[in-house]
PDB file of C-alpha atoms in Angstrom:
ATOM      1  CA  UNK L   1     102.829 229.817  16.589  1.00 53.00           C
ATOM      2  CA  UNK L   2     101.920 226.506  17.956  1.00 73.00           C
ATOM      3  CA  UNK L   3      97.986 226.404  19.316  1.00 92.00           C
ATOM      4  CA  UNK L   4      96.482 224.770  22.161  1.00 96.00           C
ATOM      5  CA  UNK L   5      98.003 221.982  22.951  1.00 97.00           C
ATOM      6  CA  UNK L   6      96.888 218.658  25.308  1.00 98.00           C
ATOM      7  CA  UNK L   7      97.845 215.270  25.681  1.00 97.00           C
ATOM      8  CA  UNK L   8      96.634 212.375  25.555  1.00 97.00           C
ATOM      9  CA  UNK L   9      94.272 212.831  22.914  1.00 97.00           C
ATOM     10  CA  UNK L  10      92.566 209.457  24.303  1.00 97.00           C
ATOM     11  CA  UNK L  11      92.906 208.090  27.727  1.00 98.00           C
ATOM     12  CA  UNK L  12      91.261 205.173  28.655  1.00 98.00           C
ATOM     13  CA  UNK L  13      90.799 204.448  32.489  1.00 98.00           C
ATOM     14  CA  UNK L  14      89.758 201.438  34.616  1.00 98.00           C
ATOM     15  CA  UNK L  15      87.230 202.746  37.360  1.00 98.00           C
ATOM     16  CA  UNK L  16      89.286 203.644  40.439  1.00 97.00           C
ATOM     17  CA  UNK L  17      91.758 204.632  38.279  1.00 98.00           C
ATOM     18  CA  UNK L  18      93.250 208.239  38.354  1.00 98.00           C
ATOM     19  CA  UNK L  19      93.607 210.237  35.373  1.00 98.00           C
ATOM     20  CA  UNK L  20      95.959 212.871  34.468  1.00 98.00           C
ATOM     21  CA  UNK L  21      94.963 215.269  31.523  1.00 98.00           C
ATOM     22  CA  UNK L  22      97.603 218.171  30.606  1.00 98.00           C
ATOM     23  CA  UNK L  23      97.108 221.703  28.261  1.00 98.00           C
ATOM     24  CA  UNK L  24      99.939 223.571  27.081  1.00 97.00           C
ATOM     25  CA  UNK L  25      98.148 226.860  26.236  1.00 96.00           C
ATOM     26  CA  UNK L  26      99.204 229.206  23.270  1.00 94.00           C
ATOM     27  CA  UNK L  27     102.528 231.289  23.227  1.00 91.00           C
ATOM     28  CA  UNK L  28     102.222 233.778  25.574  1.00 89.00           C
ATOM     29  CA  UNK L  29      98.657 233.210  27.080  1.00 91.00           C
ATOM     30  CA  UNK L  30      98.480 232.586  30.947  1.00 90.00           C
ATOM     31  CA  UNK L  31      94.956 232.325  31.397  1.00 93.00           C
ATOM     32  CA  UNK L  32      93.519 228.911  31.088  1.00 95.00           C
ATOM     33  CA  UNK L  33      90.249 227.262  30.860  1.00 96.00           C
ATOM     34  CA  UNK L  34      89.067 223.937  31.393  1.00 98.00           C
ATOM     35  CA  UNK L  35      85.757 222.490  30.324  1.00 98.00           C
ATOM     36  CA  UNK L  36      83.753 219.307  29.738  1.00 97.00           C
ATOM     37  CA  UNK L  37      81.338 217.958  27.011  1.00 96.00           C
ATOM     38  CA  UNK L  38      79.642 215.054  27.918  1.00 91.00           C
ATOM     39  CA  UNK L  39      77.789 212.547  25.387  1.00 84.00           C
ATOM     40  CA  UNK L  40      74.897 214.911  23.303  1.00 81.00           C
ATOM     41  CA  UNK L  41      76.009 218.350  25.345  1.00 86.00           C
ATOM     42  CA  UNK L  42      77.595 221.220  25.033  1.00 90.00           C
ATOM     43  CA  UNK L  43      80.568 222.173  26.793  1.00 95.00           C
ATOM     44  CA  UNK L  44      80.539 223.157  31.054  1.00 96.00           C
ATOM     45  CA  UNK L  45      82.836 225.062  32.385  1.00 96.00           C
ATOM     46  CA  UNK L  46      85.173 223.688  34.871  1.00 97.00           C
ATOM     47  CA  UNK L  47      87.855 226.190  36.141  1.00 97.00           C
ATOM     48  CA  UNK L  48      89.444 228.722  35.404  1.00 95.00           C
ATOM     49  CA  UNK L  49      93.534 229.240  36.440  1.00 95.00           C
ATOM     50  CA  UNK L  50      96.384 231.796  35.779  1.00 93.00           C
ATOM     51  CA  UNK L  51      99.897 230.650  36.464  1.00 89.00           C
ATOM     52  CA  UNK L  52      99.974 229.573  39.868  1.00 89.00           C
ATOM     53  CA  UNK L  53      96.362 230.599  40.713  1.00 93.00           C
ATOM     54  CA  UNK L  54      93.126 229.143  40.464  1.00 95.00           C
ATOM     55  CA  UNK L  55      90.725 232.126  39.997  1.00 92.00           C
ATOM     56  CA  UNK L  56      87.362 230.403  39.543  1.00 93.00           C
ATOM     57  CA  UNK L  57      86.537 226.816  39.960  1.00 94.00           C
ATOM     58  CA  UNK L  58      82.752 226.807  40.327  1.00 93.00           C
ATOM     59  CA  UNK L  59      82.341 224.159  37.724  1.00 94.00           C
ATOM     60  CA  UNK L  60      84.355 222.029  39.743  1.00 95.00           C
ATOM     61  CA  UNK L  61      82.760 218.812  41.282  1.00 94.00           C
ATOM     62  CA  UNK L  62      83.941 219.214  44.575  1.00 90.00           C
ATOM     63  CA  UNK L  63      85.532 216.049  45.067  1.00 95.00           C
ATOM     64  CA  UNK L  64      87.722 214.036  42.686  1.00 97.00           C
ATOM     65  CA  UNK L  65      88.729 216.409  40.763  1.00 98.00           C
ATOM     66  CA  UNK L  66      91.195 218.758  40.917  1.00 97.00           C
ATOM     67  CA  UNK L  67      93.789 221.304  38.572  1.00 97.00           C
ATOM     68  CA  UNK L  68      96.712 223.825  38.546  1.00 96.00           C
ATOM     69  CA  UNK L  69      98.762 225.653  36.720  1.00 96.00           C
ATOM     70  CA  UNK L  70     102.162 225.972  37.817  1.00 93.00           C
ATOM     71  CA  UNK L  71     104.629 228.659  37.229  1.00 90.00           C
ATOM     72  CA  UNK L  72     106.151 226.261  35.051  1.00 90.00           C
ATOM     73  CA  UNK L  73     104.755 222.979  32.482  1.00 92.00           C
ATOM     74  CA  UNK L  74     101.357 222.803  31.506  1.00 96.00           C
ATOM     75  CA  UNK L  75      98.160 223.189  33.553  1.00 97.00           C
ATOM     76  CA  UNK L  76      97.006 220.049  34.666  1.00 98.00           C
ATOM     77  CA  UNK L  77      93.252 218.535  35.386  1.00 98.00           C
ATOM     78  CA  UNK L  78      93.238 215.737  37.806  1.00 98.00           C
ATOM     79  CA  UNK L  79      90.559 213.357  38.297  1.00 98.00           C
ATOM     80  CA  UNK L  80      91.341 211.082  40.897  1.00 98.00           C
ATOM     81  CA  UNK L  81      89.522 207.448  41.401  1.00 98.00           C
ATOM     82  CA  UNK L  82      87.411 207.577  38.017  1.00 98.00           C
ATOM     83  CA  UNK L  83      83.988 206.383  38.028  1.00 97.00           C
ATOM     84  CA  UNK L  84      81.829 205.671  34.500  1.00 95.00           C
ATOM     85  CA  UNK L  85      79.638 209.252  34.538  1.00 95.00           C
ATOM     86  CA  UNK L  86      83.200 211.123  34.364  1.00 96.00           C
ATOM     87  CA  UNK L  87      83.729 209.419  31.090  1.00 96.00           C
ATOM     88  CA  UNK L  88      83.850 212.717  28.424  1.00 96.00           C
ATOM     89  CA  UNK L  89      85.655 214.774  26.388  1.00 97.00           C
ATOM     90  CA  UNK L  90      87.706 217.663  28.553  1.00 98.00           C
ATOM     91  CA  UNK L  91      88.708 220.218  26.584  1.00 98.00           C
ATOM     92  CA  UNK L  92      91.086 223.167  27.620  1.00 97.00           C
ATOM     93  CA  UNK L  93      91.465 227.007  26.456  1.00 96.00           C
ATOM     94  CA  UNK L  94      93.821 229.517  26.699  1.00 95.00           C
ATOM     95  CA  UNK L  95      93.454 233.348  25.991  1.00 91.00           C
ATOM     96  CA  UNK L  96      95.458 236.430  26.696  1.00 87.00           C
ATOM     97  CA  UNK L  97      93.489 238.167  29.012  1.00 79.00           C
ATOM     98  CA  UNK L  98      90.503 237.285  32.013  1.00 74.00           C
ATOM     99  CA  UNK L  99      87.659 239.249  30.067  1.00 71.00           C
ATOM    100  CA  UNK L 100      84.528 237.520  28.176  1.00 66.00           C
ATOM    101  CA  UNK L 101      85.781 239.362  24.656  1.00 74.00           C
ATOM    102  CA  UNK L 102      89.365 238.108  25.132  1.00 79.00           C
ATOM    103  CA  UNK L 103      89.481 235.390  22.663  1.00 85.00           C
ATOM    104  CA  UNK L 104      89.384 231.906  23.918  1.00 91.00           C
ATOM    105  CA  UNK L 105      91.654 229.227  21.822  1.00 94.00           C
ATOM    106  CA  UNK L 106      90.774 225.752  21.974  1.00 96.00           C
ATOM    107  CA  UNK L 107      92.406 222.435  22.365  1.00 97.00           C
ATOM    108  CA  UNK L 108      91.733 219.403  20.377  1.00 96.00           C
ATOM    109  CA  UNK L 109      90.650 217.668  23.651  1.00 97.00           C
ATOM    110  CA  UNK L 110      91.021 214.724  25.301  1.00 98.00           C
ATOM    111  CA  UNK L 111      88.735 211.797  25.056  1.00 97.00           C
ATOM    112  CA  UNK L 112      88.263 210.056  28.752  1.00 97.00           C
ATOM    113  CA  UNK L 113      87.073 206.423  28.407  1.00 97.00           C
ATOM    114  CA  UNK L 114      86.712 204.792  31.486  1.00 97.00           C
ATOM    115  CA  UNK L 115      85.528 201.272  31.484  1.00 96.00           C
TER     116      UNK L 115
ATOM    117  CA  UNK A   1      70.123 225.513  35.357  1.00 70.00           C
ATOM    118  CA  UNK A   2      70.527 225.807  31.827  1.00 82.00           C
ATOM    119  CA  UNK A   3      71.246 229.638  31.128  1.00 93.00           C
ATOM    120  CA  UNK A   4      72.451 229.556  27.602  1.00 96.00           C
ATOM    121  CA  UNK A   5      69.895 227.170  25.121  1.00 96.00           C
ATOM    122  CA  UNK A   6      70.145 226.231  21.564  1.00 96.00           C
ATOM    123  CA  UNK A   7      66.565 224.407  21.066  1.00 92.00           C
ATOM    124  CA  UNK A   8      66.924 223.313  17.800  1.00 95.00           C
ATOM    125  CA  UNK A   9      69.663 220.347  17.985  1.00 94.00           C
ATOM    126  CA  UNK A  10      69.918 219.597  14.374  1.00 96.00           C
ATOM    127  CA  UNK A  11      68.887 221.563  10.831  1.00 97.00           C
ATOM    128  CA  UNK A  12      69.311 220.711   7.301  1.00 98.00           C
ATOM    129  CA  UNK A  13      69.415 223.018   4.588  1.00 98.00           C
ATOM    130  CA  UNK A  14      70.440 222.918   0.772  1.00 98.00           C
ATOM    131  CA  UNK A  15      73.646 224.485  -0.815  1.00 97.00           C
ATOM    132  CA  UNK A  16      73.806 228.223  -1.370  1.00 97.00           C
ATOM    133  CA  UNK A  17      70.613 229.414   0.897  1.00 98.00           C
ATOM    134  CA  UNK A  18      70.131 231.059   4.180  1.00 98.00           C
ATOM    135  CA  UNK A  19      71.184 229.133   7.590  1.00 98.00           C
ATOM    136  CA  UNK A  20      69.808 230.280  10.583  1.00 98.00           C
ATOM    137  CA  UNK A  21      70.456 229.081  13.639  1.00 98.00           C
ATOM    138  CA  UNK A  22      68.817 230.365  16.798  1.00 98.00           C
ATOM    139  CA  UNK A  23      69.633 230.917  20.330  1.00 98.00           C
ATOM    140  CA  UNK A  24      68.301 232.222  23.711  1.00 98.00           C
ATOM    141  CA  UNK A  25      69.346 233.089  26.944  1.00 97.00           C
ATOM    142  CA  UNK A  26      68.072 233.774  30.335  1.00 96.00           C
ATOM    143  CA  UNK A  27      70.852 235.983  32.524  1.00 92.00           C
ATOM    144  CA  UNK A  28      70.554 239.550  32.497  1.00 91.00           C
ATOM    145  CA  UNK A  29      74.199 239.880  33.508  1.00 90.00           C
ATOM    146  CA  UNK A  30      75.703 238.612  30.018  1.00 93.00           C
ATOM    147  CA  UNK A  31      76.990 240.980  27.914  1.00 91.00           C
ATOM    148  CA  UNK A  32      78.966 239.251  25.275  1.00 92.00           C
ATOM    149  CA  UNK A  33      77.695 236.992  22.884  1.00 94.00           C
ATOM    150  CA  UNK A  34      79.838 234.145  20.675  1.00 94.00           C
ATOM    151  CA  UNK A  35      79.704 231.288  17.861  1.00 97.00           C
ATOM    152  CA  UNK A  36      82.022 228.645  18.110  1.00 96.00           C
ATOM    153  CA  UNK A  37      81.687 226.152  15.206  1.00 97.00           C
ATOM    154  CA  UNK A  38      82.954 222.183  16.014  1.00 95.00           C
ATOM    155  CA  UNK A  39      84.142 219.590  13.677  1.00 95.00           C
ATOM    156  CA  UNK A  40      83.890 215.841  15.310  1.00 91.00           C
ATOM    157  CA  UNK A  41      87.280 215.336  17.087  1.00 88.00           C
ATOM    158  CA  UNK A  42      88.106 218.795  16.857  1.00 93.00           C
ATOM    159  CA  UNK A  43      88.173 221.252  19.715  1.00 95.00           C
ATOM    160  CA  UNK A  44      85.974 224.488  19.074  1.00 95.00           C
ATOM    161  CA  UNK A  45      87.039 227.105  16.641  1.00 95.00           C
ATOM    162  CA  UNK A  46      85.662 230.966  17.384  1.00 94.00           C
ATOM    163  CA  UNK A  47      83.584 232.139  14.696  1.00 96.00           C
ATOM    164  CA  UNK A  48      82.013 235.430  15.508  1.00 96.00           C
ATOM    165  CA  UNK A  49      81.303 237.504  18.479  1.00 94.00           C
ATOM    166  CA  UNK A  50      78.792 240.383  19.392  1.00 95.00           C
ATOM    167  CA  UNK A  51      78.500 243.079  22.461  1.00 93.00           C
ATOM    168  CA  UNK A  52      75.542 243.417  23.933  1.00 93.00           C
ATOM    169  CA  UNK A  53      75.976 247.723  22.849  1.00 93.00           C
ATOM    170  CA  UNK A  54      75.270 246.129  19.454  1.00 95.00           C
ATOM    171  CA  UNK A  55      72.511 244.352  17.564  1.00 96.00           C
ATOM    172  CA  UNK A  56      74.527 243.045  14.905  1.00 97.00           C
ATOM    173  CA  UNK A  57      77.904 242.112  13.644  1.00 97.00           C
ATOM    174  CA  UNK A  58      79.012 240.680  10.221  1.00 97.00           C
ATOM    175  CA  UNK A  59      82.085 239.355   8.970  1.00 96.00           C
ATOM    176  CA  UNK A  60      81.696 237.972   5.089  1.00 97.00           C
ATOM    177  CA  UNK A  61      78.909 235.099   5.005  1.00 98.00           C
ATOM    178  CA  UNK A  62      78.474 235.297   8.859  1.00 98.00           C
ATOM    179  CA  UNK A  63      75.922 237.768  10.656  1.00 98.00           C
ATOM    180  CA  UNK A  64      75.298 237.768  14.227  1.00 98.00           C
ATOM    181  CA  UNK A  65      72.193 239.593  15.248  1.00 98.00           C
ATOM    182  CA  UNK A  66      71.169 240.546  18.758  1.00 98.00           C
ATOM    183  CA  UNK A  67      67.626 241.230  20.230  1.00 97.00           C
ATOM    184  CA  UNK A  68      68.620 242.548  23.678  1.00 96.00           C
ATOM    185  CA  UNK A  69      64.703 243.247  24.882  1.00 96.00           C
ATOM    186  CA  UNK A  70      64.021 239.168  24.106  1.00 97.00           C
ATOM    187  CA  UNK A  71      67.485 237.713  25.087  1.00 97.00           C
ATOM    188  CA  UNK A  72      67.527 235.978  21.662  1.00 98.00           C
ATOM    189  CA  UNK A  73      70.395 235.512  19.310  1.00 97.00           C
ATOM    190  CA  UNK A  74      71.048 233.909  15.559  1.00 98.00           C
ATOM    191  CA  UNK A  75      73.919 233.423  13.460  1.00 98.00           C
ATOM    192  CA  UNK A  76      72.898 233.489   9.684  1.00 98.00           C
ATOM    193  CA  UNK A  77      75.311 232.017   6.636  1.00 98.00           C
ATOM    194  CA  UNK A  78      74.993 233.320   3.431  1.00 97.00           C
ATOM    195  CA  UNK A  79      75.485 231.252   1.307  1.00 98.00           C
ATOM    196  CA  UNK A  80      75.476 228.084   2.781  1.00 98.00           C
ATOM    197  CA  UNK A  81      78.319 225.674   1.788  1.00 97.00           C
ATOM    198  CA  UNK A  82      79.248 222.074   2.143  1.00 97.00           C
ATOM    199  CA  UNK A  83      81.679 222.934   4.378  1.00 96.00           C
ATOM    200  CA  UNK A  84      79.860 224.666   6.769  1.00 97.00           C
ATOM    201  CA  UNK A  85      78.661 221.673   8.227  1.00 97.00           C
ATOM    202  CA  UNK A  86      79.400 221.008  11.610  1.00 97.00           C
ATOM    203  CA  UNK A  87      78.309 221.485  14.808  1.00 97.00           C
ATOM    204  CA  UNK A  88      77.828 225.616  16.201  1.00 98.00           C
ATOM    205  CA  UNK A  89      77.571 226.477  19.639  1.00 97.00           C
ATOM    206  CA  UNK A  90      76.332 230.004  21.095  1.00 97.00           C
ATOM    207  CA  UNK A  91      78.415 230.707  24.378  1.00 95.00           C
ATOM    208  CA  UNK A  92      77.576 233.988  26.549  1.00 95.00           C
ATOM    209  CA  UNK A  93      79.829 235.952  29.390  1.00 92.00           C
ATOM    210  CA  UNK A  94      79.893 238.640  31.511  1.00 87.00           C
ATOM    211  CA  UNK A  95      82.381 241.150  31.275  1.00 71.00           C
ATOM    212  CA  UNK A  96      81.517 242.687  34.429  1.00 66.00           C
ATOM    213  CA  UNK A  97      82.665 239.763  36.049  1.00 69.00           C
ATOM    214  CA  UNK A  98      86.901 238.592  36.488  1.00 67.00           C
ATOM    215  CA  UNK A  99      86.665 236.046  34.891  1.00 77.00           C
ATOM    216  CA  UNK A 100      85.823 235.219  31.070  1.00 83.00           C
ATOM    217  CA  UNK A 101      84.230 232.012  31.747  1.00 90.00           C
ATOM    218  CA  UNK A 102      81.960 230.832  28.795  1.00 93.00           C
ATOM    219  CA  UNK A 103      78.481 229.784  29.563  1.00 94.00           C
ATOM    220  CA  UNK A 104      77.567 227.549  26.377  1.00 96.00           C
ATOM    221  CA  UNK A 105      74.400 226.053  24.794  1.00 96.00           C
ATOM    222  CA  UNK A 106      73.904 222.270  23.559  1.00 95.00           C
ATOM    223  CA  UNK A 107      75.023 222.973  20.171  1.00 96.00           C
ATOM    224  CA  UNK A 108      73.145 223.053  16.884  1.00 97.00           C
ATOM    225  CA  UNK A 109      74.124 220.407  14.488  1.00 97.00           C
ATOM    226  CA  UNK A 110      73.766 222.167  10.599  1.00 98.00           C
ATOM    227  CA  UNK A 111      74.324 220.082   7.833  1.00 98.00           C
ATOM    228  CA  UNK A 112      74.111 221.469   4.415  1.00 98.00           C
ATOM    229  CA  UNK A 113      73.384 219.607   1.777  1.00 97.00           C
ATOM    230  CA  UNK A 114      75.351 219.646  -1.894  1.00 93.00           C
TER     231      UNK A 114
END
């Protein structure tokens, strides 16, 4: 059973740019996390989706950035015209169910460089 | 805001003792308590987990212990190993809530030392 999975592992982006960052979550999990871990943090949470729905998305900056989950392909975090502070690493979860106990799998991440 | 803190960022300790690393929070409303430990490059891997109807959980060299009244958590190893070095995070939620959002502190960077 495959885990978390997201591509690119490493994105590099000129400012302006947009960026495009995609999770697969595990077999059979349709809730999905994102969050972010800037330089010497821990990680923030982002937003929170099911398929088709985003349920929470308090962590969101409210401009730029953007996700979904659609009924079908991988859930997708947006960040449109990148700027220097949104350079991080953006890592994605996926569990079974919506509680705090439900177990939350992580993704190897991806690293966002933007120069 | 920082709800969920981790104030040591880094501790050192020698093979085969006691590491304990420490962790406090500030929102009444969490009620679940984890460990996630991080390798550089690697996402977060769940570790161990507590409810706040408990005061401690163990699973082989891991303990998790609980102090409700002082919103204070720490994870002990025993024994410490090489291999345990890495970076652990304490993460809190609210099950009351619909959604299992994680609410994590800066991390506590353990090395242990051969």
């Amino acid at each position: 059973n495959a885990g978390v999975m997201q591509n690119p592992r490493h994105l590099v982006r000129r400012r302006g740019q947009e960026a495009r960052l995609r999770c697969s979550p595990m077999k059979g999990h349709s809730h999905v996390y994102w969050y972010r871990q800037l330089p010497e943090e821990g990680l923030k949470f982002m937003v929170y989706l099911q398929k088709e729905n985003i349920i929470d998305e308090s962590g969101m900056p409210k401009e730029r950035f953007s996700a979904e989950f659609p009924k079908e392909g991988p859930s997708i975090l947006r960040i449109q015209q990148v700027v220097r502070g949104d350079s991080a690493a953006y890592f994605c979860a996926s569990s079974l169910g919506d509680r705090g106990f439900d177990e939350q799998y992580f993704g190897p991440g991806t690293r966002l460089t933007v120069t | 805001d920082q709800q969920v803190k981790q104030n040591s960022p880094s501790l050192s300790v020698q093979e085969g003792r006691i590491s304990i690393l420490n962790c406090d929070y500030t929102n009444s409303m969490f009620d679940y308590f984890l460990w996630y430990k991080k390798y550089p490059a690697e996402g977060p891997t769940f570790l161990i987990s507590i409810s706040s109807i408990k005061d401690k959980n163990e699973d082989g060299r891991f303990t998790v212990f609980l102090n409700k009244s002082a919103k204070h958590l720490s994870l002990h190893i025993v024994p410490s190993q090489p291999g345990d070095s890495a970076v652990y995070f304490c993460a809190a939620s609210s099950g009351s809530s619909n959604t299992g959002k994680l609410i994590f502190g800066q991390g506590t960077t353990l090395q242990v030392k051969p």
